[in-house]
Short mmCIF file of C-alpha atoms and ligand atoms in Angstrom, two decimals:
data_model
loop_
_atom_site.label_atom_id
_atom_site.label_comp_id
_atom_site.label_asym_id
_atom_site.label_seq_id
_atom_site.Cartn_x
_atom_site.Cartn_y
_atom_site.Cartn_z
CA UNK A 1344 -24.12 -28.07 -58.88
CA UNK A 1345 -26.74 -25.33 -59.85
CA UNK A 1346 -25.50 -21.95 -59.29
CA UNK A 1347 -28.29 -21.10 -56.71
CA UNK A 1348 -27.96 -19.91 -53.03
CA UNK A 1349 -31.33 -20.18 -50.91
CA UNK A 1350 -31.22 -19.86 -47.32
CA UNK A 1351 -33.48 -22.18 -45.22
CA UNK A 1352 -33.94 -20.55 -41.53
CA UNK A 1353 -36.60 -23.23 -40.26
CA UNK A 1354 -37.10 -24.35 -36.56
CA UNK A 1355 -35.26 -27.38 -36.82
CA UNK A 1356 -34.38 -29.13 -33.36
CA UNK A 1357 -31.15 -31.12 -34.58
CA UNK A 1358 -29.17 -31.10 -37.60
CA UNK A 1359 -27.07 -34.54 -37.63
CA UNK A 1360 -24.08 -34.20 -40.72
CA UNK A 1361 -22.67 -38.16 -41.64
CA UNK A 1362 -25.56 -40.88 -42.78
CA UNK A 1363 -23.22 -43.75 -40.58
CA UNK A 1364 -23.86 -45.63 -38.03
CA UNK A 1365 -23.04 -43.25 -35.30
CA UNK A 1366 -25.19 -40.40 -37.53
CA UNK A 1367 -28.41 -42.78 -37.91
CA UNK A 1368 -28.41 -44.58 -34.50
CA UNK A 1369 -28.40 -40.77 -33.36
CA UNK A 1370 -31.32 -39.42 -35.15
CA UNK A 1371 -33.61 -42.95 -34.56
CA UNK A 1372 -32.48 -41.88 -30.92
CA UNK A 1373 -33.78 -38.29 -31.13
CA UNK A 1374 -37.12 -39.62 -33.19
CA UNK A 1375 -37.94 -42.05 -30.47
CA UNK A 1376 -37.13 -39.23 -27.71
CA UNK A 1377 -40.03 -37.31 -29.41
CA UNK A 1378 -37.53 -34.81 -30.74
CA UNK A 1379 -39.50 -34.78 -34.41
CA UNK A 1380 -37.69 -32.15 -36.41
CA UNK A 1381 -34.47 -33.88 -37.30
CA UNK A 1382 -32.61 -33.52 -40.92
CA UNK A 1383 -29.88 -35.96 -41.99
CA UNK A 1384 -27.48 -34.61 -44.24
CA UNK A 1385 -24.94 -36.96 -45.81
CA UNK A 1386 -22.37 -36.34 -49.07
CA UNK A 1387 -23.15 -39.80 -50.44
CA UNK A 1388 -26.12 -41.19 -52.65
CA UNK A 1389 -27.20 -43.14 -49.56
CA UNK A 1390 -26.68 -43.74 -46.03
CA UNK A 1391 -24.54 -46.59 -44.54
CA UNK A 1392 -20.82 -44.58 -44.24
CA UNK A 1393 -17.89 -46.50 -44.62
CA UNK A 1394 -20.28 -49.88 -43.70
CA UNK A 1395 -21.58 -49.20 -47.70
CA UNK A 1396 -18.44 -50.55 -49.41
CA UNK A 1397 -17.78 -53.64 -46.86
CA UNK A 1398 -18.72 -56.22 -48.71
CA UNK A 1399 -17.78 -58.22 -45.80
CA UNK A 1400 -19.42 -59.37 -42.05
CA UNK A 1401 -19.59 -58.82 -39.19
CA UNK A 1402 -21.67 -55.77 -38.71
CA UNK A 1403 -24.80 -55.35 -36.64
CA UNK A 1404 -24.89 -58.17 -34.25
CA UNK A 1405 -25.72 -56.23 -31.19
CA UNK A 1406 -28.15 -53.39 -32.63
CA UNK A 1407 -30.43 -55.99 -35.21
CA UNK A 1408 -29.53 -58.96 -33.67
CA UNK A 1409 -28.30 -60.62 -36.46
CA UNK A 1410 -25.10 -60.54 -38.42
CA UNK A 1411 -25.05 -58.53 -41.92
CA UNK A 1412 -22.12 -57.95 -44.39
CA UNK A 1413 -21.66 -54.00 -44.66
CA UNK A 1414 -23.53 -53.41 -47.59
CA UNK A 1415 -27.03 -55.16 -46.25
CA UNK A 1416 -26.36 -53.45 -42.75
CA UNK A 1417 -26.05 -49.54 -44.73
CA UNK A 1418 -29.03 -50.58 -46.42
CA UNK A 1419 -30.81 -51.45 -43.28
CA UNK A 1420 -29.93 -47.95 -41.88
CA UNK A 1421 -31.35 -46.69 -44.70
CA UNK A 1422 -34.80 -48.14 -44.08
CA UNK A 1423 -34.48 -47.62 -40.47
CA UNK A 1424 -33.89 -43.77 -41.11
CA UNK A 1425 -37.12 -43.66 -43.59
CA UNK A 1426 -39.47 -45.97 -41.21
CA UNK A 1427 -38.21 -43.59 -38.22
CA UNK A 1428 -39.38 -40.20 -40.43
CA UNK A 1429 -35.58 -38.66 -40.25
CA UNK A 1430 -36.03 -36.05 -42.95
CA UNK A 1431 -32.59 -37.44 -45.02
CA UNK A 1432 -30.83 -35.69 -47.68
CA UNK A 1433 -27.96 -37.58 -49.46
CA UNK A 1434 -25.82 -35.67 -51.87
CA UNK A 1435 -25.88 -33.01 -49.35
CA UNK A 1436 -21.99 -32.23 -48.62
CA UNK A 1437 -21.80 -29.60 -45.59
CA UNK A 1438 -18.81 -27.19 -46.40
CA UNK A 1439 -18.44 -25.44 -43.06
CA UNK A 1440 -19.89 -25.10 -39.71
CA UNK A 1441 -20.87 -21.40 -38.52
CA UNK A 1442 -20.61 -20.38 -34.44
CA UNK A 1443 -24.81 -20.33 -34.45
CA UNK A 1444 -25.73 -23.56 -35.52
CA UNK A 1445 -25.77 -22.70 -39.12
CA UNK A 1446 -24.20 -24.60 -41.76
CA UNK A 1447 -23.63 -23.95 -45.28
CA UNK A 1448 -24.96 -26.96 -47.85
CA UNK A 1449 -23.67 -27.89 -51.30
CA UNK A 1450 -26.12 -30.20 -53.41
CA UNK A 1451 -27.32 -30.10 -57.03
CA UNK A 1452 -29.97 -28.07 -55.39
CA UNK A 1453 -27.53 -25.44 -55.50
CA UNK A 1454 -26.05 -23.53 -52.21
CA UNK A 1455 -27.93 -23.79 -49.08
CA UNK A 1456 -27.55 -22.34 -45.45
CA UNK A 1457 -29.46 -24.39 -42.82
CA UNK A 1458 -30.27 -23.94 -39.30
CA UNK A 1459 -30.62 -25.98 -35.91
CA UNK A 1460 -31.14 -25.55 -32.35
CA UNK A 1461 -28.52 -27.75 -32.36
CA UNK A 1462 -25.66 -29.63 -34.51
CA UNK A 1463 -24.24 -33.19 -34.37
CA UNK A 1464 -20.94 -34.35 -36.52
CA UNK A 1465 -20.78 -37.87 -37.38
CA UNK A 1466 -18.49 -37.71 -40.20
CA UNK A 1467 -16.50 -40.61 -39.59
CA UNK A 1468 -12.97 -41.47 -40.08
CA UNK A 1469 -10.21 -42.24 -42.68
CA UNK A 1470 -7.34 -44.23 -43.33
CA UNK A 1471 -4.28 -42.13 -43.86
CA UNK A 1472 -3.16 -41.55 -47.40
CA UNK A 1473 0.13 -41.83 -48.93
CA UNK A 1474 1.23 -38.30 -48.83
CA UNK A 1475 0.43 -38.20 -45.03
CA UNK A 1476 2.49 -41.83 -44.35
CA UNK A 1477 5.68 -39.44 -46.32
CA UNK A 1478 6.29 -42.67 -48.22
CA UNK A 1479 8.90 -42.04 -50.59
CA UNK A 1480 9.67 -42.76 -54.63
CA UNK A 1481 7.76 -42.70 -57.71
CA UNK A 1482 4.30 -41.89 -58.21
CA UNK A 1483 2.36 -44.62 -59.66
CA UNK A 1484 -1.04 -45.57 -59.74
CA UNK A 1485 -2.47 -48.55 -57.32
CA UNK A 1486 -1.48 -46.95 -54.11
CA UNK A 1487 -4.43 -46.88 -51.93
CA UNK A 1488 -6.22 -47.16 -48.76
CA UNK A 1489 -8.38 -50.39 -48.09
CA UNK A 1490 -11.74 -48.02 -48.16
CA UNK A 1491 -10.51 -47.14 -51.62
CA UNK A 1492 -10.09 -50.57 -52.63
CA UNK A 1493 -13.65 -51.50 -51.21
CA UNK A 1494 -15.29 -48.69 -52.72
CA UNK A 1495 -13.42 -49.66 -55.92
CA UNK A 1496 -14.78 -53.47 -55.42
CA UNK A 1497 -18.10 -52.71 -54.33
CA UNK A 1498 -19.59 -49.70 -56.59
CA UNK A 1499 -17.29 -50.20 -59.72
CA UNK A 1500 -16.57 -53.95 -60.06
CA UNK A 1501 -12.98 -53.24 -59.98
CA UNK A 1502 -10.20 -54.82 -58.81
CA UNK A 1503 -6.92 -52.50 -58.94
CA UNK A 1504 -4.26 -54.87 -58.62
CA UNK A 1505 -3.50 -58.51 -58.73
CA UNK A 1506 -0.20 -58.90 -56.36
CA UNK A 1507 0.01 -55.89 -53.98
CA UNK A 1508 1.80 -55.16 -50.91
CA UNK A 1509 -0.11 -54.94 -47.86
CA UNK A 1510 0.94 -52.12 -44.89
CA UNK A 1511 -0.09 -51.95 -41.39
CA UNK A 1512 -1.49 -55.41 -39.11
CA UNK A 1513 -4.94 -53.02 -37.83
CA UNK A 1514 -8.35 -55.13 -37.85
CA UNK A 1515 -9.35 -53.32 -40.87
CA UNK A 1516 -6.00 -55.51 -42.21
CA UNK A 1517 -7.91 -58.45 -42.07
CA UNK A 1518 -10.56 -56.17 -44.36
CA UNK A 1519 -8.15 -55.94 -46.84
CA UNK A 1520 -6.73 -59.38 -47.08
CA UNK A 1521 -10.76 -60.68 -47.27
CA UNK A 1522 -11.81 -58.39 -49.95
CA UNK A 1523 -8.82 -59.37 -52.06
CA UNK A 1524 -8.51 -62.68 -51.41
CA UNK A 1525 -12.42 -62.48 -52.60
CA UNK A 1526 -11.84 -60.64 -55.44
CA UNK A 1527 -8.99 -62.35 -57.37
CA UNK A 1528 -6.18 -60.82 -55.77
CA UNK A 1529 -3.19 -62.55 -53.74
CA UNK A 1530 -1.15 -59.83 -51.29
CA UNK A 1531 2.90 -61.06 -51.79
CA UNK A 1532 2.89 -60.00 -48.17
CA UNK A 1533 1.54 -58.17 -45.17
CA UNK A 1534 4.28 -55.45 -43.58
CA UNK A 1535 4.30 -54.15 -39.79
CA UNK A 1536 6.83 -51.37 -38.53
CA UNK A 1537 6.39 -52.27 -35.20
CA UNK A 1538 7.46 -55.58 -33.55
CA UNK A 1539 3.97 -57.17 -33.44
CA UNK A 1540 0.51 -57.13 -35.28
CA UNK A 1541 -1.53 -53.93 -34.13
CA UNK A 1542 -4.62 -56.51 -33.90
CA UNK A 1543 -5.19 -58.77 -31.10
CA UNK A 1544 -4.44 -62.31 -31.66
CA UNK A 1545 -5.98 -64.51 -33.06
CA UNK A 1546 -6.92 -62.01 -35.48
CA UNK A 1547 -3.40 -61.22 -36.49
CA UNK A 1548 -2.79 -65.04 -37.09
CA UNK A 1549 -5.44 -64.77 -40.27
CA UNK A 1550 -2.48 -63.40 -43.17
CA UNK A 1551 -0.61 -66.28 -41.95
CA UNK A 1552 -3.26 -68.60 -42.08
CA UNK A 1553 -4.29 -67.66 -45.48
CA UNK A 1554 -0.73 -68.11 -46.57
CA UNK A 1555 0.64 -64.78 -46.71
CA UNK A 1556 3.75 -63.77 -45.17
CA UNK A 1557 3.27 -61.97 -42.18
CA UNK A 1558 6.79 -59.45 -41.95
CA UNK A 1559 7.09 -57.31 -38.74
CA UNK A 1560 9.72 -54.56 -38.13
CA UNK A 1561 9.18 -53.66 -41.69
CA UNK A 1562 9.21 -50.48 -43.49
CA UNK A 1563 8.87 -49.34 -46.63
CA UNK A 1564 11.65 -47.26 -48.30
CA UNK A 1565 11.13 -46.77 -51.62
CA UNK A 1566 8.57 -47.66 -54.12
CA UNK A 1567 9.09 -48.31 -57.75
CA UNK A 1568 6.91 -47.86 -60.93
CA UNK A 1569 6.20 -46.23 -64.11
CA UNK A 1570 2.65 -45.99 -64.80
CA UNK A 1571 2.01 -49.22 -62.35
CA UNK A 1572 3.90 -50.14 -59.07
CA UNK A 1573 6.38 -52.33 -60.06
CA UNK A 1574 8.33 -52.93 -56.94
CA UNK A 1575 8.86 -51.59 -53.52
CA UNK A 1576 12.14 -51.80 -51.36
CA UNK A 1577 11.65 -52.47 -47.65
CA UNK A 1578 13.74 -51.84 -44.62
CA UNK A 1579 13.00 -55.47 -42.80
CA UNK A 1580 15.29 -55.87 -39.77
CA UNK A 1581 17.36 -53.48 -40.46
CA UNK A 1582 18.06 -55.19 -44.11
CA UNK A 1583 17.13 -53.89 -47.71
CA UNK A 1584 14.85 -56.81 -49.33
CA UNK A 1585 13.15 -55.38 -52.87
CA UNK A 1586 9.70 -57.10 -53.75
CA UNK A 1587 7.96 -57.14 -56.70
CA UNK A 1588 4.21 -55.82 -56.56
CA UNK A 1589 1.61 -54.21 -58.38
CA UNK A 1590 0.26 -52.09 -56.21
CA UNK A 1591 0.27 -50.94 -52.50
CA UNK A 1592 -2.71 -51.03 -50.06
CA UNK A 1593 -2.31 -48.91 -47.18
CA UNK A 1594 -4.37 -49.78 -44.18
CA UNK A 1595 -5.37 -48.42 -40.79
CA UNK A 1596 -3.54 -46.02 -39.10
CA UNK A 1597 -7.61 -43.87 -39.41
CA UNK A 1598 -7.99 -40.03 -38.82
CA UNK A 1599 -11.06 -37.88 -37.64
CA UNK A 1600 -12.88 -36.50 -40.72
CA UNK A 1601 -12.84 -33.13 -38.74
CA UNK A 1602 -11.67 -31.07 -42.07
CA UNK A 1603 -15.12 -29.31 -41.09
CA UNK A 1604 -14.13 -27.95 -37.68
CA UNK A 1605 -10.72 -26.92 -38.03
CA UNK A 1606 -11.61 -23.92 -39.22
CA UNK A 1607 -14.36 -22.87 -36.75
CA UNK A 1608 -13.07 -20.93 -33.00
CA UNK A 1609 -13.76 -24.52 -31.57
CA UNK A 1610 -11.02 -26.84 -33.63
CA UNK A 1611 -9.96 -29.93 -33.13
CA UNK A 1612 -8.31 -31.90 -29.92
CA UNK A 1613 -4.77 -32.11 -30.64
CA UNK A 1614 -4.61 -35.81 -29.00
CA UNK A 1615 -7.79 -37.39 -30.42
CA UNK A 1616 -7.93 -35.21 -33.76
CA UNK A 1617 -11.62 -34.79 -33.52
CA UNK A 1618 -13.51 -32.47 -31.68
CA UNK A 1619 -13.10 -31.95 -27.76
CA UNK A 1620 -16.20 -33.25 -26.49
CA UNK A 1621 -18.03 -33.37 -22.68
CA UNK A 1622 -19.50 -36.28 -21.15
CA UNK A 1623 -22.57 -35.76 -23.20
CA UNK A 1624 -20.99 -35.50 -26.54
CA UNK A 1625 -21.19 -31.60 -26.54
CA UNK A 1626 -18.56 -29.91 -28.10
CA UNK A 1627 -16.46 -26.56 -26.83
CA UNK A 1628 -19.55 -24.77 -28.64
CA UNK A 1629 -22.46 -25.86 -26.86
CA UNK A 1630 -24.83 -26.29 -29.65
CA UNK A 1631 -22.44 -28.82 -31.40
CA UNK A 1632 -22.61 -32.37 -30.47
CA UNK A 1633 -20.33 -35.06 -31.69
CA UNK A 1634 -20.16 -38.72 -32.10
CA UNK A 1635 -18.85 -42.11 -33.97
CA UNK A 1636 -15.70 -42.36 -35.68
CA UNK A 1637 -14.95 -38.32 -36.01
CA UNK A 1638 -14.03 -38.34 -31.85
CA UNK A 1639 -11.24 -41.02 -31.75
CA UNK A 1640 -10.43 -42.61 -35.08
CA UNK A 1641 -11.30 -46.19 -34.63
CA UNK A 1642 -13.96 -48.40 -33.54
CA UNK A 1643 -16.34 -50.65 -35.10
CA UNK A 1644 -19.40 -50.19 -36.51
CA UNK A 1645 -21.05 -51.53 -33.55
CA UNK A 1646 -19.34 -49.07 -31.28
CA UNK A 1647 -19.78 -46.32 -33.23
CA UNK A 1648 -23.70 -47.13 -33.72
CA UNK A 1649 -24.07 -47.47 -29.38
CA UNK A 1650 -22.25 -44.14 -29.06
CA UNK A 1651 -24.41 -42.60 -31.58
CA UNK A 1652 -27.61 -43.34 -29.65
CA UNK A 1653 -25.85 -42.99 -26.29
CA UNK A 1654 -24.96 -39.22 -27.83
CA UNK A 1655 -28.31 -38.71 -29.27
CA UNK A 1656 -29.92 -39.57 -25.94
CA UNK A 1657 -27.98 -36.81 -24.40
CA UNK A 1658 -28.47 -34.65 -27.30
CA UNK A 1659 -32.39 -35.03 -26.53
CA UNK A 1660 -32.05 -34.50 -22.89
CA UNK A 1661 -30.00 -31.09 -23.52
CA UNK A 1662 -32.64 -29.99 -25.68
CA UNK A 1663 -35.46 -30.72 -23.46
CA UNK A 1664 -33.61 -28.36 -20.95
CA UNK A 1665 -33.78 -25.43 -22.98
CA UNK A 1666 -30.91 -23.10 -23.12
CA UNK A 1667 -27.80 -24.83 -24.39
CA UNK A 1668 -25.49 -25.14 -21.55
CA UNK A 1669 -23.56 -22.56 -20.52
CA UNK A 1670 -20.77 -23.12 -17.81
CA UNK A 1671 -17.03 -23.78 -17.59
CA UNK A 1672 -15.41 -26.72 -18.98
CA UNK A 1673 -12.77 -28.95 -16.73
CA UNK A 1674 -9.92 -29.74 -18.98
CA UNK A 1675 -8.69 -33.74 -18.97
CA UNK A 1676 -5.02 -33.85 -20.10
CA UNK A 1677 -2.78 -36.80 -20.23
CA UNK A 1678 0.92 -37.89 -19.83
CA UNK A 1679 3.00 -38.97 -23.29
CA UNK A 1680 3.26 -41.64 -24.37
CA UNK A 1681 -0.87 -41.64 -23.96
CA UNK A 1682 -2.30 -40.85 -27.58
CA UNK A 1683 -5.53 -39.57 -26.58
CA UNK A 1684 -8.36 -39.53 -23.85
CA UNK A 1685 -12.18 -39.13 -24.89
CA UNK A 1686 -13.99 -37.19 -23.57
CA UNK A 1687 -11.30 -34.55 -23.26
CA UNK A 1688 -13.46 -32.21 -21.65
CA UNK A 1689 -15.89 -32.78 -18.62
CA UNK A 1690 -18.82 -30.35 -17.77
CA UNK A 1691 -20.22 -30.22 -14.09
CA UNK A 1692 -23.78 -28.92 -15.72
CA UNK A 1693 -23.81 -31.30 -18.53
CA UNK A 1694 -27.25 -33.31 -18.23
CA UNK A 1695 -27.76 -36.81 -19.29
CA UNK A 1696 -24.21 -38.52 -19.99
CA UNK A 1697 -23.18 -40.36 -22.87
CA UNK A 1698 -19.85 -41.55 -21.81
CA UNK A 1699 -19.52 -43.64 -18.63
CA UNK A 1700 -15.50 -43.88 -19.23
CA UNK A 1701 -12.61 -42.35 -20.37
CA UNK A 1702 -11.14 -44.11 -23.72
CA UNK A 1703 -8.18 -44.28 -23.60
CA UNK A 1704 -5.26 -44.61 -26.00
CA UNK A 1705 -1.11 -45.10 -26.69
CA UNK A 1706 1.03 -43.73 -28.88
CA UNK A 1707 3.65 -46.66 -29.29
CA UNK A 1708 4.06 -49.96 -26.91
CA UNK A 1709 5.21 -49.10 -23.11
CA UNK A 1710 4.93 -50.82 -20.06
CA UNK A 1711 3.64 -49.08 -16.92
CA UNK A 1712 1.28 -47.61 -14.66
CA UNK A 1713 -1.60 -45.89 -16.05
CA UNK A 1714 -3.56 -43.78 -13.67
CA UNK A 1715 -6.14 -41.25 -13.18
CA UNK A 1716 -5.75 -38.18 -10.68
CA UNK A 1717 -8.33 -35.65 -10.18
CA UNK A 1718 -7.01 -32.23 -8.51
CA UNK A 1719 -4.13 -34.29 -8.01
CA UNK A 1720 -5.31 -37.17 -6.15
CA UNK A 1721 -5.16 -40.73 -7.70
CA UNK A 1722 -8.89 -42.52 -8.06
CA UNK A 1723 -8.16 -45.72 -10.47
CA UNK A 1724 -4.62 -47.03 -11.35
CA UNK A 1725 -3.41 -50.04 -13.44
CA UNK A 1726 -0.32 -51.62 -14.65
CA UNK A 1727 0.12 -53.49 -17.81
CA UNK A 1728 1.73 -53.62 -21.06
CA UNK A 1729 -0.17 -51.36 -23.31
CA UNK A 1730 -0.64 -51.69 -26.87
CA UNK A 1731 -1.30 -48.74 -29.31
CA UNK A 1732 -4.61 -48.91 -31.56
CA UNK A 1733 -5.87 -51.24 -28.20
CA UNK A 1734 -9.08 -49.42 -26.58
CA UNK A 1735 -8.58 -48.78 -22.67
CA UNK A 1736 -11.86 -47.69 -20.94
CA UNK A 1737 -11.35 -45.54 -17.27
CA UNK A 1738 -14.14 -44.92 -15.36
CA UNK A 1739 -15.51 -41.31 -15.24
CA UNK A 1740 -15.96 -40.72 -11.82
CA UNK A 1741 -18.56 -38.40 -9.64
CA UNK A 1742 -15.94 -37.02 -8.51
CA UNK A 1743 -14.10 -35.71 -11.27
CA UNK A 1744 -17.50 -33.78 -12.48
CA UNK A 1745 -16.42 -31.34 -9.03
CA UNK A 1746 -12.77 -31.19 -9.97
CA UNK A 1747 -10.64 -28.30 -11.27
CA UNK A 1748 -8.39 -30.46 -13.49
CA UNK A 1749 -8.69 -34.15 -14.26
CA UNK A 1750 -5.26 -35.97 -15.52
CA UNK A 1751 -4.82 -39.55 -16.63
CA UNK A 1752 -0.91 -40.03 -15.66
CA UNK A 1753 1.46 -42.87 -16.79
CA UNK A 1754 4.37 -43.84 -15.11
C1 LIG B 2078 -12.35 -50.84 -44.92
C2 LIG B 2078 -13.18 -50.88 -43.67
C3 LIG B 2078 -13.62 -52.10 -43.17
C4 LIG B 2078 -14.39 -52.15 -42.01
N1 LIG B 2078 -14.82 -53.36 -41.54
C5 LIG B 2078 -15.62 -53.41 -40.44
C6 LIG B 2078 -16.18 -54.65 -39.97
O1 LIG B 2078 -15.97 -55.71 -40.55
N2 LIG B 2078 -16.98 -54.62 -38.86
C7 LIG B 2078 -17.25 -53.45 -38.18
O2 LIG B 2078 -18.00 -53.45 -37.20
N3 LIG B 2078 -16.72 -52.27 -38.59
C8 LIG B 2078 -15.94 -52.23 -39.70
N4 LIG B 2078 -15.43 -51.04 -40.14
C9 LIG B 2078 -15.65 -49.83 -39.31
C10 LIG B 2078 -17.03 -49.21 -39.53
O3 LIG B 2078 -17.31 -49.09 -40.87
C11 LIG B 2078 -17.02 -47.85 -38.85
O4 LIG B 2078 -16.72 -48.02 -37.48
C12 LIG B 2078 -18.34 -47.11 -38.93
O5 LIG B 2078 -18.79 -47.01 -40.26
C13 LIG B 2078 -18.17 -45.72 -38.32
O6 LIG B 2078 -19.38 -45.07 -38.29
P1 LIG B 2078 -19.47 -43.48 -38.23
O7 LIG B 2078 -20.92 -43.18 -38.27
O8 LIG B 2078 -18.68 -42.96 -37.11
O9 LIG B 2078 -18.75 -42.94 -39.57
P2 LIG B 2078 -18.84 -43.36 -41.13
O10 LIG B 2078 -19.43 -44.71 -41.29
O11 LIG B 2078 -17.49 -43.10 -41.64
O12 LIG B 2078 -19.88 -42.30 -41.70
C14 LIG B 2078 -19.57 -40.94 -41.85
C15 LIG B 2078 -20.49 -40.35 -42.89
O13 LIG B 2078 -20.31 -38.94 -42.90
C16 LIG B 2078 -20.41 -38.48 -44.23
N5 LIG B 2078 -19.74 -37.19 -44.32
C17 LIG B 2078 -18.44 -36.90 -43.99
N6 LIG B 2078 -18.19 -35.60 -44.18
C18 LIG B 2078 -19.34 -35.05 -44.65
C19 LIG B 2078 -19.70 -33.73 -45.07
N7 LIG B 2078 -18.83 -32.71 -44.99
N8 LIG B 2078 -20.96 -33.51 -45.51
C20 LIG B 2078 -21.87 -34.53 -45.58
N9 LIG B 2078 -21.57 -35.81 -45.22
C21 LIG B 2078 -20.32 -36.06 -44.75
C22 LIG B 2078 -19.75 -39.58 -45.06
O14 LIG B 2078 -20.20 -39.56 -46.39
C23 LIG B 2078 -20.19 -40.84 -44.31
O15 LIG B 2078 -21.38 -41.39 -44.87
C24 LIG B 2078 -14.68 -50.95 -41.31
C25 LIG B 2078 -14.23 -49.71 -41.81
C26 LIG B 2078 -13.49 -49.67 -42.97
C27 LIG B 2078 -13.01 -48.34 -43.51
#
């Protein structure tokens, strides 16, 4: 990076940080609003986000129409960005957020501070490392996340291991079973703590089906290994079982790349790990917007491209109405063992919506009634057996935009 600091004060309408899905379907949104002055910043050489190293399908379906492997699809968002006249700058990392819509820029064009009328994170999510899991032993190479392994695949031609040990029974599982059943490597096994794959069936059938074993109620204690993992002991029904492996792929369990707002008088929503967010997208700062993968680690890239124009909509609407919005925020809270409910925050002034429901999500497995009660009074209930990592959707009601306090309950 050049040692330079310049400081670029322009009358830009919306500065949109994360070249995904959710951060492209946004500006293409704003462009065909009329909203012309719209930068693009992302850290990467080019746009896509995590869709870059899938070397897999499905992605892009309902927004192109036809089906694309991740690679082809972050290449089409690339040209869709260009035809659309987004001003995009790759290799533009955004090191932190200040209260007026200014944000300070690291490239090799050295240090920059740009301005907006008004901001929008997309920076997408992550699967949990190894130090965050607290995964005990030695510290060998070969432990990593499946977006690791993909980016290894797909931009380096490598393949890390030949026999490793697969954790966690998310979709993006199935991601990591594909790409190295693909790419010349056989998992010994896929491992689940919980009593049943995270994934819906049939989806959790496909380890099986492609002759892995499939363990549930499986964790790891212990992994072995010099330079290389060697081995790694498991807890698996309560009994110690040692396998050997050469390396360790850690999947799922995805967290809000929020790194960026943490530090800003805004933060992040304890439950979802993201920003709060309003109906619209807006955050507790009014001239921040949010959406994708950063509100409520994880959907697919589908979801997160709808949400990005459904936020960019709003985004346009807001600034058509001039001053950023000013009133008070109605807080949503929720009942353990809920995870999370997005949007945490309703506004009655907000403008053009982006969300029509609550998501919904749960911590660990429990059977009950889930319900939502605004100023105390119920409006929607339903009982089931809830899943965690499954998506519930409650709708927002009129309602609730007059309330004092809006709760989703469980009982
Ligand atoms: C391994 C894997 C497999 C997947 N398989 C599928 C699949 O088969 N089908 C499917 O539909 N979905 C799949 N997904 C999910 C899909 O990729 C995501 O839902 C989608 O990419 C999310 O879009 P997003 O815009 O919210 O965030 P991302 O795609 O994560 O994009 C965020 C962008 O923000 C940028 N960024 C972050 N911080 C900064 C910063 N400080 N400064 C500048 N730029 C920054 C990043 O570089 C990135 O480009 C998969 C995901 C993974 C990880």
């Amino acid at each position: 990076m050049a040692g330079s600091r310049k400081t670029e004060m322009t009358d830009r309408d919306v500065l949109i940080i994360g070249g995904g899905p959710s951060g492209v379907a946004a500006g293409l949104e704003l462009r065909r609003q009329g909203v012309t002055r719209v930068t693009l910043l992302d850290r990467e050489p080019t746009l896509g986000g995590a869709t870059r190293h899938c070397l897999h399908s499905p992605f892009g379906m309902r927004e192109f129409g036809r089906v694309y492997i991740g690679a082809a699809y972050g290449r089409r968002l690339d040209r869709e960005a260009a035809a659309a006249g987004l001003d995009v700058r790759t290799g533009h990392s955004v090191v932190s957020l200040g209260e007026e819509g200014v944000v300070t820029v690291t490239s090799a064009r050295g240090v920059e501070t740009l301005s907006a009328r008004r901001v929008l994170v997309t920076t997408g999510a992550r699967e949990m490392p190894r130090a965050a899991r607290l995964l005990p032993g030695d510290r060998p190479v070969g432990i990593l996340t499946t977006g690791a392994l993909q980016a290894f695949v797909a931009f380096h031609g490598l393949m890390p291991f030949r026999r490793p040990l697969i954790v966690g029974s998310e979709l993006v599982t199935q991601s990591a079973v594909l790409t190295c059943l693909t790419h010349g490597a056989r998992p010994v096994a896929v491992v689940e703590a919980g009593p049943q794959a995270l994934v819906r069936a049939p989806l959790g059938l496909f380890p099986g089906l492609m002759g892995i074993p499939f363990w549930r109620n499986t964790h790891i204690t212990d992994i072995r290994g010099g330079s290389r993992v060697e081995a790694v002991t498991l807890l698996r029904d309560g009994q110690p079982v040692t396998v050997a492996c050469d390396g360790v792929l850690l999947t799922g369990s995805f967290t809000p790349e929020s790194a960026l707002l943490l530090p800003t008088a805004q933060g992040v929503d304890p439950g979802t790990g993201g920003p709060a967010v309003d109906q619209s997208g807006r955050g507790r700062n009014p001239l921040y917007f949010a959406a994708g993968n950063v509100l409520r680690a994880v959907e697919t890239g589908g979801w997160a491209f709808r949400e990005g124009r459904a936020v960019g909509a709003a985004l346009a609407a807001d600034l058509r109405a001039g001053d950023p919005v000013a009133g008070p925020v109605i807080p949503v809270t929720h009942d353990d063992p809920v995870k999370l409910v997005m949007p945490s925050l309703l506004r009655r002034d907000s403008g053009m919506a982006a969300f029509r429901d609550f998501q919904v999500r749960f911590r660990h497995p429990a059977s009950g009634v889930l319900s939502l009660e605004v100023d105390g009074r119920e409006v929607w209930r339903r009982s089931g057996h809830w899943m965690p990592e499954r998506r519930v959707l409650i709708p927002i009601p009129g309602v609730a935009l007059m309330a004092e306090r809006v709760h989703v309950r469980f009982r």
